[in-house]
PDB file of C-alpha atoms in Angstrom:
ATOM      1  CA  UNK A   1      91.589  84.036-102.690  1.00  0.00           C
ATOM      2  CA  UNK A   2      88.257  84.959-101.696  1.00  0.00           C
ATOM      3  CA  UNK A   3      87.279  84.743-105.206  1.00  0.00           C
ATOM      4  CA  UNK A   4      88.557  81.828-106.122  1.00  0.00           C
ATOM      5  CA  UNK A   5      85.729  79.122-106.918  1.00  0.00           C
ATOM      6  CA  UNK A   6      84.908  75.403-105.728  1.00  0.00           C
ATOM      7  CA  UNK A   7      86.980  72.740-103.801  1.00  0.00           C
ATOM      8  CA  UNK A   8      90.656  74.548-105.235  1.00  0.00           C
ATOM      9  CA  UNK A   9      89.785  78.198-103.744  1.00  0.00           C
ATOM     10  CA  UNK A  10      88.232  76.416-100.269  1.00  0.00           C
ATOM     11  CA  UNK A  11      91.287  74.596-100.080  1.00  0.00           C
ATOM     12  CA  UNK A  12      93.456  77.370-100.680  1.00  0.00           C
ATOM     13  CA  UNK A  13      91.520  79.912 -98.283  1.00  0.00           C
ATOM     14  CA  UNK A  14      91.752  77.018 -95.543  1.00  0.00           C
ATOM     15  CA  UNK A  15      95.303  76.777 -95.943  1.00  0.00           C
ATOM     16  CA  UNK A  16      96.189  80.712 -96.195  1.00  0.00           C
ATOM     17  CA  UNK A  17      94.142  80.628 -92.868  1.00  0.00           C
ATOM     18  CA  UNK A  18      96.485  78.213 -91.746  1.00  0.00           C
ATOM     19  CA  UNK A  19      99.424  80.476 -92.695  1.00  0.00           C
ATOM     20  CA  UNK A  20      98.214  83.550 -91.465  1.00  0.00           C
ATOM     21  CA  UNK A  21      97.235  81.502 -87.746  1.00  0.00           C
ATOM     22  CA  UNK A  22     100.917  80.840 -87.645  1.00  0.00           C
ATOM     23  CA  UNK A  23     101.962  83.645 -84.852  1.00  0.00           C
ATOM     24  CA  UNK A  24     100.512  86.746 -83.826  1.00  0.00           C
ATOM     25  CA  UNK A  25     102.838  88.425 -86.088  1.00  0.00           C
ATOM     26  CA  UNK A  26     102.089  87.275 -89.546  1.00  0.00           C
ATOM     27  CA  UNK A  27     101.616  89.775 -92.117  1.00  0.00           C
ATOM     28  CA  UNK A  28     100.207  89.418 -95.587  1.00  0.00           C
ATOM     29  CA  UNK A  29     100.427  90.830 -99.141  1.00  0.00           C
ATOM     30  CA  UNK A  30      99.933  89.785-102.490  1.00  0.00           C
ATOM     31  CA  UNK A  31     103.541  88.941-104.010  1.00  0.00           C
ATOM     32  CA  UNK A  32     103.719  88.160-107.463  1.00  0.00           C
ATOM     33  CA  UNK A  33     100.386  87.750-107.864  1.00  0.00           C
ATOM     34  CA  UNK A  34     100.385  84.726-104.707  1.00  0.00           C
ATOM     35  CA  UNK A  35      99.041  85.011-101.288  1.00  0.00           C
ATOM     36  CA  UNK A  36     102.434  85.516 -99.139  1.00  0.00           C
ATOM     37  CA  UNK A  37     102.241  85.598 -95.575  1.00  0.00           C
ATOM     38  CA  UNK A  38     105.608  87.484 -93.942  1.00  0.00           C
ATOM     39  CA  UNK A  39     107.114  88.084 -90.781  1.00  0.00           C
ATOM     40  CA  UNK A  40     107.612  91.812 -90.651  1.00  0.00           C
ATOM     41  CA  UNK A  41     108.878  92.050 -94.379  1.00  0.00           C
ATOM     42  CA  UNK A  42     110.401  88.927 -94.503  1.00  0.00           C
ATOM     43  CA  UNK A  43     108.213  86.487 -96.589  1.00  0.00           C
ATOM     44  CA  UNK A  44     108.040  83.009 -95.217  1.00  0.00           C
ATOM     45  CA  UNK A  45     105.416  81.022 -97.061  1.00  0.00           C
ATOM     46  CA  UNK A  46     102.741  81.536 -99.674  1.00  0.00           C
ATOM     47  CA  UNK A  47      99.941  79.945-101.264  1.00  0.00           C
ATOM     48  CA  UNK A  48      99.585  79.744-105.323  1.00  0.00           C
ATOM     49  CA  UNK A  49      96.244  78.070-107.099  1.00  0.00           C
ATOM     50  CA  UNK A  50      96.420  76.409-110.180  1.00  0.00           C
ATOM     51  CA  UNK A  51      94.005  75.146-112.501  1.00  0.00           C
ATOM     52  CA  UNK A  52      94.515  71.337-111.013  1.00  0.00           C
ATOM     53  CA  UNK A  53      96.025  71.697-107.926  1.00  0.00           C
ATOM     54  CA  UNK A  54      97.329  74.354-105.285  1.00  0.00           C
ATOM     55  CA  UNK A  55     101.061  74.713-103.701  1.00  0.00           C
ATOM     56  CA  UNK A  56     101.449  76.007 -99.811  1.00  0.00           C
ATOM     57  CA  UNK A  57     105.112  77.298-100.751  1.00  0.00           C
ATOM     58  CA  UNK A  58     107.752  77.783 -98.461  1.00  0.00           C
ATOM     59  CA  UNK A  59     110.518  80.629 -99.233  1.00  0.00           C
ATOM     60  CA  UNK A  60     113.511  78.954 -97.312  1.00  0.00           C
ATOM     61  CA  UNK A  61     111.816  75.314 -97.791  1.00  0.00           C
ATOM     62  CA  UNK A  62     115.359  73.485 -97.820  1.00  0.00           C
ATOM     63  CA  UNK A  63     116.644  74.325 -94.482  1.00  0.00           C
ATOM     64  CA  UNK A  64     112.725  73.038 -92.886  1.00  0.00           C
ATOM     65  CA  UNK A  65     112.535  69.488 -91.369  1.00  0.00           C
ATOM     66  CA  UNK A  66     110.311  67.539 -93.392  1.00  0.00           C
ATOM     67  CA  UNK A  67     109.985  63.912 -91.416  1.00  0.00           C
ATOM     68  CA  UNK A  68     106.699  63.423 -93.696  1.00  0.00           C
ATOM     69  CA  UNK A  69     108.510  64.017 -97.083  1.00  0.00           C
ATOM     70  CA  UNK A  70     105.786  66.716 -97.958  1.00  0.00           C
ATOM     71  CA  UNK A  71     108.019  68.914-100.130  1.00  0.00           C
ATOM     72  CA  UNK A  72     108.945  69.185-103.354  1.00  0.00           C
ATOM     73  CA  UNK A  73     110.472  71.264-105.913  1.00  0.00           C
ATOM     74  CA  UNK A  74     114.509  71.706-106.869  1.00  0.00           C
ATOM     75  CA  UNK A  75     115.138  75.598-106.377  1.00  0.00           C
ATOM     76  CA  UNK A  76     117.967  76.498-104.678  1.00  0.00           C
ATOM     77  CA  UNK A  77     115.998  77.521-101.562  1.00  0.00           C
ATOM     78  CA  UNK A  78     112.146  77.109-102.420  1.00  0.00           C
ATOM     79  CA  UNK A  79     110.172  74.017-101.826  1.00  0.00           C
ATOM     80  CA  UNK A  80     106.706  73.597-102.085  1.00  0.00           C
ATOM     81  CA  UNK A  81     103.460  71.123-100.838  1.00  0.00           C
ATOM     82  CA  UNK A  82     101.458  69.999-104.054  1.00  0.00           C
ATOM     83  CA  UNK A  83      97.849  70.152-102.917  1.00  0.00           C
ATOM     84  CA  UNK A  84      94.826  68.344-105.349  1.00  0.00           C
ATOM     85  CA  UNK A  85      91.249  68.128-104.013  1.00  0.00           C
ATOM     86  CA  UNK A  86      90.679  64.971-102.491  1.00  0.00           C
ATOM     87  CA  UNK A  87      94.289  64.165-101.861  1.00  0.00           C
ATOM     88  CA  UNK A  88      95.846  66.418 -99.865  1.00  0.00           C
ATOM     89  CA  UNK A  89      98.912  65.440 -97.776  1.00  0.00           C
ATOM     90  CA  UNK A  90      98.817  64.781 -93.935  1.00  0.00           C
ATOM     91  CA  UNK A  91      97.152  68.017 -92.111  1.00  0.00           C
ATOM     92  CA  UNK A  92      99.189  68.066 -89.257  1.00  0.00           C
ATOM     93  CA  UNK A  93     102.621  67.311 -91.067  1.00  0.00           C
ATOM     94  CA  UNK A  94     101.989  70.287 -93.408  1.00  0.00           C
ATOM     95  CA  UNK A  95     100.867  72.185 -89.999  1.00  0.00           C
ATOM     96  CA  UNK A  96     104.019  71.091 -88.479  1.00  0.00           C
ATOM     97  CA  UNK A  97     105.651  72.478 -91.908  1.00  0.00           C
ATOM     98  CA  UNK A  98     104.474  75.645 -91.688  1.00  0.00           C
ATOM     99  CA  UNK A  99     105.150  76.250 -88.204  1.00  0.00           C
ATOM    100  CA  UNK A 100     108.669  75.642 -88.453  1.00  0.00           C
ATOM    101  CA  UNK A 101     108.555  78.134 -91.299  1.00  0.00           C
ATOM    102  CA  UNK A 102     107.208  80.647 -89.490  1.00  0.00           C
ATOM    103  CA  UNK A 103     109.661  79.723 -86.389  1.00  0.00           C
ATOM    104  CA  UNK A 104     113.067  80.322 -88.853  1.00  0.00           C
ATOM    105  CA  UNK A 105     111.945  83.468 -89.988  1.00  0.00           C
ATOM    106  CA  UNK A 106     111.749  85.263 -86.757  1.00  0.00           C
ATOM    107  CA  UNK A 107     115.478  85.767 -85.793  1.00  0.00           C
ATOM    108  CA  UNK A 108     115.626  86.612 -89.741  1.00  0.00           C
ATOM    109  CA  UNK A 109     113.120  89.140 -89.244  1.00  0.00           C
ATOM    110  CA  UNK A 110     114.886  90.285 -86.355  1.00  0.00           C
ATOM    111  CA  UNK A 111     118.283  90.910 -87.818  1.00  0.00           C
ATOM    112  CA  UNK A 112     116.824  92.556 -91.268  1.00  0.00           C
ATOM    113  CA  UNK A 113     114.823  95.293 -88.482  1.00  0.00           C
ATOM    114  CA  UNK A 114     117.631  96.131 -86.945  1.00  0.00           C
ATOM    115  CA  UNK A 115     119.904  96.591 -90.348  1.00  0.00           C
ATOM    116  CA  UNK A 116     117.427  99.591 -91.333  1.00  0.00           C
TER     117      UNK A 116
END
């Protein structure tokens, strides 16, 4: 992401930023060639720049409240926020998204430590 030019790779450093300030214990990799920020192994969201746009994606994005209306997408459990420059959705509801994202993967994490 660091590489990433103009108003698309600013948006999408602020927003991995965003992912990775979720909880003290957010890991990251690169996963499929996207920025994926984990709990322990467990991936919870990720961050994927396009040549318009940018997606904050969420790996269990169906079972996430979503008052705002913020995701999209019709996998069986991904959903994602569709981010342009200039129109970005509401700051605080995508905050609120990926806080609850980071919130369900903790007992997931939990259980999939223990199964080792």
């Amino acid at each position: 992401l660091a590489e990433l030019p103009g108003e698309l790779g600013a948006l999408a450093r602020h927003w991995f930023d965003e992912l990775r300030r979720a909880g003290p214990e957010v890991t990251e990799v690169m996963h499929d060639g996207h920025a994926t920020a984990c709990v322990g192994d467990l991936a919870f969201a990720y961050v994927n720049v396009f040549s318009a746009h940018l997606n904050v994606g969420f790996f269990l994005g169906t079972s996430l409240p979503d008052p705002a209306g913020l995701l999209v997408g019709t996998g069986r459990f991904m959903r994602h926020v569709k981010i342009r420059p200039g129109a970005g959705p509401d700051p605080d509801a995508l905050r609120a998204l990926i806080a609850a994202a980071y919130r369900d993967m903790h007992p997931r994490a939990r259980v999939a430590g223990r199964r080792r």
